[in-house]
Coordinates of C-alpha atoms in Angstrom, one line a residue:
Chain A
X1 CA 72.6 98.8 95.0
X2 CA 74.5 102.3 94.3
X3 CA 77.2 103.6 96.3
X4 CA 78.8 107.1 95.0
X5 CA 77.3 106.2 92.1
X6 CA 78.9 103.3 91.0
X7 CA 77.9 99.1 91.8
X8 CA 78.8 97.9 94.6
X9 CA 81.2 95.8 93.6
X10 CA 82.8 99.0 91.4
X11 CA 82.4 101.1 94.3
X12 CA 84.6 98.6 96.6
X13 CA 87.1 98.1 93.6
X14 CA 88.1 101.8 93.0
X15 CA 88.1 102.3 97.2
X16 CA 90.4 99.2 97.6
X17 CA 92.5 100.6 94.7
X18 CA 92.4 103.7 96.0
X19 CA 93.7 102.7 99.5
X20 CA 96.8 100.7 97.3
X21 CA 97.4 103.7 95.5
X22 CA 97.7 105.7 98.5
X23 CA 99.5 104.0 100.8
X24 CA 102.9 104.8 98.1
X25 CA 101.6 108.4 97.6
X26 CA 101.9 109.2 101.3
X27 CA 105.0 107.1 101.6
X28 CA 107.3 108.3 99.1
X29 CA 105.6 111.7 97.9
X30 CA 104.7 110.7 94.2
X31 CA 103.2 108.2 91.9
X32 CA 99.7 108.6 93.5
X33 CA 98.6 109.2 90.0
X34 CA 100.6 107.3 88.0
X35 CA 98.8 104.7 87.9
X36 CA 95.0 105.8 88.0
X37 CA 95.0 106.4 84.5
X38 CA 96.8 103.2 83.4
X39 CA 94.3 101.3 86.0
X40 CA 91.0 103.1 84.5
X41 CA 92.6 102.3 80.4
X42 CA 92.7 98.8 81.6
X43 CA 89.5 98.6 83.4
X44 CA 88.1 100.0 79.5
X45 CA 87.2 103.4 80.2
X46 CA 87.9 105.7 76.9
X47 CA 91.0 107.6 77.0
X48 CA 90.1 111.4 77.7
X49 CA 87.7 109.8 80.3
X50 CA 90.8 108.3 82.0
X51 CA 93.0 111.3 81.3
X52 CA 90.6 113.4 82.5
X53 CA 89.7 111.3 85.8
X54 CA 93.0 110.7 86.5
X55 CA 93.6 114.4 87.0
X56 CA 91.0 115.1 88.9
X57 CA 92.3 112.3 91.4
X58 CA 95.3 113.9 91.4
X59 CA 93.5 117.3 92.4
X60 CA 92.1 115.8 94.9
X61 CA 94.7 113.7 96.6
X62 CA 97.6 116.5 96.0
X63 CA 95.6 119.2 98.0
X64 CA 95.3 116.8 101.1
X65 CA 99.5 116.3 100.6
X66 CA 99.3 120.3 100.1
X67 CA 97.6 120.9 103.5
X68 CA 99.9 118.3 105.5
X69 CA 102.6 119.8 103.9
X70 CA 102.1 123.8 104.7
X71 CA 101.2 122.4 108.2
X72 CA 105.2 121.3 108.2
X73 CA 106.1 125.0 106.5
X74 CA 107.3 122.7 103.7
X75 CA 106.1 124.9 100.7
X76 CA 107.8 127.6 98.8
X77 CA 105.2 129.5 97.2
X78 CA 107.4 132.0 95.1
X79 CA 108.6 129.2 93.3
X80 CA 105.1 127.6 92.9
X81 CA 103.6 130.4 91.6
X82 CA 106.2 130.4 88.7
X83 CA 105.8 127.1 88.1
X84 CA 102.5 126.6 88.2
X85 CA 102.1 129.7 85.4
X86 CA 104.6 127.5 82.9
X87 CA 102.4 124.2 84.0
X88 CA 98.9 125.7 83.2
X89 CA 99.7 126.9 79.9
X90 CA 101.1 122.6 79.3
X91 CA 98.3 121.5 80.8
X92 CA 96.1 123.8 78.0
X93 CA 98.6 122.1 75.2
X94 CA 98.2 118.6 76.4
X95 CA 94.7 118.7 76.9
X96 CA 94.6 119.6 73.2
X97 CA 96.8 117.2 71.9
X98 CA 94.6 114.6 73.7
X99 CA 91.5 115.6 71.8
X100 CA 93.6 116.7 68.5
X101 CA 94.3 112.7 68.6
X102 CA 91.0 111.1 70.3
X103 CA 89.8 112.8 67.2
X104 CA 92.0 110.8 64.7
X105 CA 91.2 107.7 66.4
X106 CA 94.9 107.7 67.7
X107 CA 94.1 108.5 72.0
X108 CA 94.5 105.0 73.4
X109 CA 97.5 103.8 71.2
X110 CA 99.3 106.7 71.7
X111 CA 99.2 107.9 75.5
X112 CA 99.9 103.9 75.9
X113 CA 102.9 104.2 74.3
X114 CA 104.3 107.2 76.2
X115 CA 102.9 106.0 79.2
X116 CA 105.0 102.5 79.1
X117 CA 107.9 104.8 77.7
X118 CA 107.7 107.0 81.4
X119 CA 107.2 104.3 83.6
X120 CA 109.8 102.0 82.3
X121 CA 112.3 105.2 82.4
X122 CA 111.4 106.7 85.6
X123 CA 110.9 103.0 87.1
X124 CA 114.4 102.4 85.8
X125 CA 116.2 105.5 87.2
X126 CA 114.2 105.1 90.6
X127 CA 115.7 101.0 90.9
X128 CA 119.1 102.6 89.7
X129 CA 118.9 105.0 92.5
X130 CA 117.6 102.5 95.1
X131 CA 120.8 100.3 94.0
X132 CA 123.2 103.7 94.4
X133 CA 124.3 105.0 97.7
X134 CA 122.7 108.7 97.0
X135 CA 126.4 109.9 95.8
X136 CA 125.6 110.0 91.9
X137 CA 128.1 112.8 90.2
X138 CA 125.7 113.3 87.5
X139 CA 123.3 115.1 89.9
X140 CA 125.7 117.7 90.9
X141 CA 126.5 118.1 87.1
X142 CA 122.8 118.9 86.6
X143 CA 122.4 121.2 89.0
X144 CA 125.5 123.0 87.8
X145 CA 124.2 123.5 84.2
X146 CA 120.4 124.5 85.3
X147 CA 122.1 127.2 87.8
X148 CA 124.7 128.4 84.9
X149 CA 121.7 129.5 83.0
X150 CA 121.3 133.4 84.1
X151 CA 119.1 135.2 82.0
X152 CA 117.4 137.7 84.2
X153 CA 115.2 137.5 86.6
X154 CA 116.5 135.1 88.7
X155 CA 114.8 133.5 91.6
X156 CA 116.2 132.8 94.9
X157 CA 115.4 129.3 96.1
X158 CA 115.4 127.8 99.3
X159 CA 118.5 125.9 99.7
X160 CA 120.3 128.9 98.8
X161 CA 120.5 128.8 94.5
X162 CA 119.3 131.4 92.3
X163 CA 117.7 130.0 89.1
X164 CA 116.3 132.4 86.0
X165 CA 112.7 132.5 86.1
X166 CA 112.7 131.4 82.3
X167 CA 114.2 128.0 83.2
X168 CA 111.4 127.5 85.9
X169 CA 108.5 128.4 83.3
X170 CA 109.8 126.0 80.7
X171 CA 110.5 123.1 83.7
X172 CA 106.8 123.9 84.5
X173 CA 105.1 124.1 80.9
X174 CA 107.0 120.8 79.8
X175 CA 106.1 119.3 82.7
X176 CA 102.0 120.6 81.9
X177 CA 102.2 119.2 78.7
X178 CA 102.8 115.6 80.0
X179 CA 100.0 116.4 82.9
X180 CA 97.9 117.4 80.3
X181 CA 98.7 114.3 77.8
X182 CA 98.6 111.7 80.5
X183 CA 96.6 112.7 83.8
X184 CA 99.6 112.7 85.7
X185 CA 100.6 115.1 88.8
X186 CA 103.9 115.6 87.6
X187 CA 105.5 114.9 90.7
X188 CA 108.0 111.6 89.9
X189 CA 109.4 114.5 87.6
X190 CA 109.2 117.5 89.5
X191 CA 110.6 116.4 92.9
X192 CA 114.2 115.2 90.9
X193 CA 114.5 118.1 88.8
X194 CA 113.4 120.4 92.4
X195 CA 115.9 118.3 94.3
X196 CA 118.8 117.7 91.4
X197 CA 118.0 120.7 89.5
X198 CA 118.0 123.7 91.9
X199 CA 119.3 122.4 95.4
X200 CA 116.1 122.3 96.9
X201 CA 115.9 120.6 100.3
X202 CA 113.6 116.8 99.7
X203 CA 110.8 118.1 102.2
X204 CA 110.4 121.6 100.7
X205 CA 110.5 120.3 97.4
X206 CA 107.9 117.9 98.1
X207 CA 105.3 120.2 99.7
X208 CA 106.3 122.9 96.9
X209 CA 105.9 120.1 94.4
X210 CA 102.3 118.8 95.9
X211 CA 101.1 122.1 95.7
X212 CA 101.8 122.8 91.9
X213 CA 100.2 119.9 91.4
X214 CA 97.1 120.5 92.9
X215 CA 96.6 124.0 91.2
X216 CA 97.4 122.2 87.9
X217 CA 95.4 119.3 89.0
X218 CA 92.5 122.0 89.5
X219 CA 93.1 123.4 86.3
X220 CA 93.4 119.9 84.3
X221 CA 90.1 119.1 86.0
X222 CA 87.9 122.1 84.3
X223 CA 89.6 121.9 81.5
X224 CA 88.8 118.0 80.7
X225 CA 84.8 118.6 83.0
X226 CA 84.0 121.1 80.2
X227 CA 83.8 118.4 77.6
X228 CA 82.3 115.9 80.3
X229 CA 85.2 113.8 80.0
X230 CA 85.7 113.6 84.2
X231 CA 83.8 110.3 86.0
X232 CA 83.0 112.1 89.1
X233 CA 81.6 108.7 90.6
X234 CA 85.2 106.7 90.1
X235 CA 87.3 110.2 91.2
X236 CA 85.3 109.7 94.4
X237 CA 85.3 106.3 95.4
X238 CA 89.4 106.7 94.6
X239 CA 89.5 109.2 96.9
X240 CA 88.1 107.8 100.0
X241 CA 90.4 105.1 99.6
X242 CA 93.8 107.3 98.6
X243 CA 92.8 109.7 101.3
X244 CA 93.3 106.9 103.9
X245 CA 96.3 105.3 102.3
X246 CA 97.9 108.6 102.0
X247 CA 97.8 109.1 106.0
X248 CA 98.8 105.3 106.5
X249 CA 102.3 106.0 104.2
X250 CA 102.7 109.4 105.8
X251 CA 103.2 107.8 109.4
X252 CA 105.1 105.1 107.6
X253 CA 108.0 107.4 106.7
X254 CA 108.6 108.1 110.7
X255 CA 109.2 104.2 111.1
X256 CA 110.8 102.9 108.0
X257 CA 113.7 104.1 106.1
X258 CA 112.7 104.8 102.2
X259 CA 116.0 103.0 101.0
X260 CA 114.5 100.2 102.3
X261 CA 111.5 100.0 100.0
X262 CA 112.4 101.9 97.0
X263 CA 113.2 98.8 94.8
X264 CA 109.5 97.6 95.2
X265 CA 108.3 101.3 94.2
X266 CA 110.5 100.4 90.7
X267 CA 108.9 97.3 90.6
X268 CA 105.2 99.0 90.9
X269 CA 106.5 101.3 87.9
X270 CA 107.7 98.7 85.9
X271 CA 105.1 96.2 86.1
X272 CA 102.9 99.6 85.3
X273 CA 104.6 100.2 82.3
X274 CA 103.8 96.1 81.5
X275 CA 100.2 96.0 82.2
X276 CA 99.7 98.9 80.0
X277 CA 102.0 97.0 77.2
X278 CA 99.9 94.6 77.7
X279 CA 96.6 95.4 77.5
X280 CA 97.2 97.3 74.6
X281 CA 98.7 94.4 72.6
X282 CA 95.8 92.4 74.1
X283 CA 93.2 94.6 72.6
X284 CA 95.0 95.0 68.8
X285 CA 95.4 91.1 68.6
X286 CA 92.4 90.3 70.1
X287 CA 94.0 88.5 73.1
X288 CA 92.0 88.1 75.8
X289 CA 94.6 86.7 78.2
X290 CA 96.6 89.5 78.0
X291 CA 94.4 91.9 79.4
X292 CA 94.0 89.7 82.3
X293 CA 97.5 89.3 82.5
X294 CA 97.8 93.2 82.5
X295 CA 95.1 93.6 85.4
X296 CA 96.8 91.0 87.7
X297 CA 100.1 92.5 87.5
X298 CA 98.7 96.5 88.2
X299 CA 96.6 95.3 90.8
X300 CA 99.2 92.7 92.0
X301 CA 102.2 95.1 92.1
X302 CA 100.7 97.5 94.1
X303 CA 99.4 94.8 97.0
X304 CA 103.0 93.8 96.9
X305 CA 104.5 97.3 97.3
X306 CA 101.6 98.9 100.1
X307 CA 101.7 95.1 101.9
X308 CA 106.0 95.7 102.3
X309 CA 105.1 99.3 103.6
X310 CA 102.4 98.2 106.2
X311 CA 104.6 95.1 107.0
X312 CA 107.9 97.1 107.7
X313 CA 105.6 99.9 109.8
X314 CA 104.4 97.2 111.9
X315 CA 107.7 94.8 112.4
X316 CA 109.0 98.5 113.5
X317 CA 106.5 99.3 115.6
X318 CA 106.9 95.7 117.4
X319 CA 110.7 96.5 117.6
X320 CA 110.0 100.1 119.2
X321 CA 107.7 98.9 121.8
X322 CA 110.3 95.5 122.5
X323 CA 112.8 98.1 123.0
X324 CA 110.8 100.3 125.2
X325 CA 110.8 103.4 122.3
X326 CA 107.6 105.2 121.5
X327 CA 105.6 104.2 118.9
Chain B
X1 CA 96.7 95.3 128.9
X2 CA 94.0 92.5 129.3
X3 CA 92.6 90.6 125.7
X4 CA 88.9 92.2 126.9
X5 CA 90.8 95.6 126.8
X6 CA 92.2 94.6 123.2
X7 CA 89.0 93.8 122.3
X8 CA 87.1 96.9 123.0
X9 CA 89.9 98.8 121.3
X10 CA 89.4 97.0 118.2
X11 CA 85.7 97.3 118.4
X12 CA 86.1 101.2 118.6
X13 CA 88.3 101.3 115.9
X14 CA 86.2 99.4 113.6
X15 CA 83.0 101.6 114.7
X16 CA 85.0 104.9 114.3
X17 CA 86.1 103.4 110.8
X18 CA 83.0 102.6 109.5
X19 CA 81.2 105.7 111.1
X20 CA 83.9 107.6 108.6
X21 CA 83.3 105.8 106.0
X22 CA 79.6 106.0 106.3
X23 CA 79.1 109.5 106.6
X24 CA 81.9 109.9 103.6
X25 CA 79.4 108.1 101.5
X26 CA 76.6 110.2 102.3
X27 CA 78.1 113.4 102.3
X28 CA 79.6 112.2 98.8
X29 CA 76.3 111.9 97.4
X30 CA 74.8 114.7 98.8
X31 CA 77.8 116.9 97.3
X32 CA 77.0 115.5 94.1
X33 CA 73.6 116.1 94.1
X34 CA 74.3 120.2 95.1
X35 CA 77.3 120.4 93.0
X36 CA 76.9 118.0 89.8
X37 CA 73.9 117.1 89.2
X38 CA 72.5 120.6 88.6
X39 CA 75.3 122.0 85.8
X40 CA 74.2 120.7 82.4
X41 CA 76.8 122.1 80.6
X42 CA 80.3 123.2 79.6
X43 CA 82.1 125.6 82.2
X44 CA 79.4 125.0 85.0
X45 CA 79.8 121.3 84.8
X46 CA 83.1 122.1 85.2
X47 CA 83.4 124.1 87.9
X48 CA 80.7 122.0 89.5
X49 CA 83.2 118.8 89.2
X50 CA 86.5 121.1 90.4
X51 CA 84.3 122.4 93.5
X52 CA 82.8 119.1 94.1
X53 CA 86.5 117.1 94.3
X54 CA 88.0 119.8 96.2
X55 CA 84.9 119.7 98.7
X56 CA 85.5 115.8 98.8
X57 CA 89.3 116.1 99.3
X58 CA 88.6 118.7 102.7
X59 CA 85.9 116.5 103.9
X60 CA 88.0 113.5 104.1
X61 CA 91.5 115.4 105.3
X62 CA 89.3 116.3 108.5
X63 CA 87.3 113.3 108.7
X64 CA 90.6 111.2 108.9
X65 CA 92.2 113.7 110.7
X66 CA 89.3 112.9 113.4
X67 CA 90.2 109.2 113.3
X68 CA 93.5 108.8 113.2
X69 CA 93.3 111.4 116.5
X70 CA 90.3 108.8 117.5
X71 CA 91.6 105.9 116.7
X72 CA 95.4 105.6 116.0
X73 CA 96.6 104.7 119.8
X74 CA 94.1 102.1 119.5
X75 CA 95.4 100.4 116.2
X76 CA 99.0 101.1 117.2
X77 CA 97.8 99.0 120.5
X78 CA 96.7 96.4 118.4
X79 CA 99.4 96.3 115.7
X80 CA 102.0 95.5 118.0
X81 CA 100.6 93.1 120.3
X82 CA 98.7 91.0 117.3

């Protein structure tokens, strides 16, 4: 039996991850993607096929987050439109560095690599800042040197900073280069350097931030389709699953504080950037175990962190109603 | 609220769920069929996969939207007195 495509048992895998996946997205506003593409390089699909899946996921799940967040008013669209300009001209670089490799034989080893590299250094900084009390000098410093930068025209940002237009394109096309390499969003990058960088306000730069990425998403997507390198079937059956999680860790962030679950989010990235390790040493030395080892730990990781944001949402829920609060 | 009242409210959910669900699958398939199936190559295919994803990701905003509004003070019901 088919369902969208795929066995049944496929079908119910990529849902079910889907809905893991999710639940985090909606929760802390990035790392929906993150780990589709490590998840489907696992699984054994070749890497443009991943690459280019993964971004179409992220199209998909990123205008969903878009539309919730213009509902809110949460978008800046001057500063998206720049943005996305520098971020589809990465994408276009990426995209050809992918196939520039794929063609030396080169794909897998090396977007492994970079991706263990990211997640082990965003996962790192994300557990630093869950261990911090949110007054880190060094982020003042950086917004500081990005605002000293005044070579006209300058942009006036929400949250009341004016930034040159020349810094936002090159933010934008680095950040499209590693979209375009990796099937990644961009968004455990660009909310930090939105909220660090220039002063934006958290909600505006996620909505901004959701929106880029779906107009890059959009654009990653044709670009990867046109060589048939996009599983329509699996970018489906993730989707019904991430579009549900994505609403369940939305309402989550009106009943549990984020500080509370950030160190499992590291986790999730960190044992990310293992699996991938993993498997990839698994498959050059021929060790079987170690690809198991690297599909427990993706799949197990993100259980743990959706299973600590249902559980928190419900144990408040239960306190709400005990203390006679809505809920 | 009495258990029979519980009950009912976790029947709904479930048949509001899986209702979704349902009809996600088979609109899925149908999209794919108008959108995918007939672009053979290059720049159709992908605009065909692009308009395909984006008619998948609208499909399900509303069609949760219509459950969570259908079901959510059901499951919050539930949640808390399980």
């Amino acid at each position: 039996m088919q369902l969208l495509g795929l066995g049944i048992e496929m079908a119910a895998l990529f849902i079910g991850f889907g809905l893991l996946i999710g639940i985090p997205f909606g929760f802390f506003g990035m790392g929906g993607s993150f780990l589709v593409t490590p998840a489907l390089l696992v699984v054994g699909y070749p890497a443009p096929v991943a690459v280019g899946s993964g971004l179409a996921f992220v199209f998909g799940t990123s205008v969903i987050g878009a539309l919730r967040h213009r509902d809110h008013g949460q978008v800046s669209y001057p500063l998206a439109a720049v943005m996305i300009l520098g971020m589809t001209v990465g994408i276009e670089v990426g995209t050809r560095v992918v196939f520039l490799l794929a063609k030396a034989g080169s794909a897998d080893f090396v977007i492994s690599v970079v991706y263990v590299g990211l997640l082990v250094a965003v996962g790192l900084f994300v557990l630093r800042d869950a261990r911090s009390d949110g007054t880190d000098v060094g982020r003042g410093r950086i917004a500081t040197v990005v605002q000293a930068i005044t070579l006209p025209p300058m942009v006036s940002l929400p949250g009341g900073a004016t930034v040159s237009v020349w810094v936002l394109l090159a933010v934008g096309s680095g950040i499209g280069v590693l979209s375009g390499c990796l099937g990644v969003g961009g968004g455990f990058l660009l909310l930090p350097i939105m909220v660090y960088g220039f002063g934006i306000p958290t909600a505006i730069a996620a909505g901004t931030s959701i929106l880029q990425i779906s107009v890059s998403g959009a654009f990653g997507t044709f670009v990867y389709a046109q060589s048939n390198a996009v599983d329509v079937s699996v970018v489906a059956a993730l989707l019904v699953g991430s579009a549900l999680g994505a609403r369940i860790g939305t309402s989550a962030t009106r009943l549990v504080n984020e500080a509370d679950i950030k160190g499992y989010f590291a986790g999730l990235l960190l044992a990310g950037g293992i699996a991938t390790a993993s498997k990839q040493m698994g498959a050059a030395y021929g060790v079987g175990t170690l690809e198991t080892v690297s599909a427990v730990l993706l799949s197990g990781t993100a259980v743990l962190v959706s299973g600590a944001i249902v559980t928190a949402s419900i144990n408040a829920l239960r306190k709400n109603r005990e203390l006679g609060l809505p809920y | 609220m009495s258990d029979h009242d519980d009950e009912s409210a976790a029947v709904l959910w479930q048949s509001s769920t899986l209702q979704i669900i349902l009809m996600s699958t088979m609109m899925m398939m149908s999209l794919d069929v108008l959108f995918v199936t007939p672009a053979s190559n290059g720049p159709e295919l992908a605009a065909a996969t692009v308009g395909f994803v984006l008619a998948e990701a609208l499909m399900l905003y509303v069609g949760y939207g219509a459950l969570a509004r259908i079901a959510s003070p059901s499951a919050r019901e539930l949640l808390t007195r399980a």
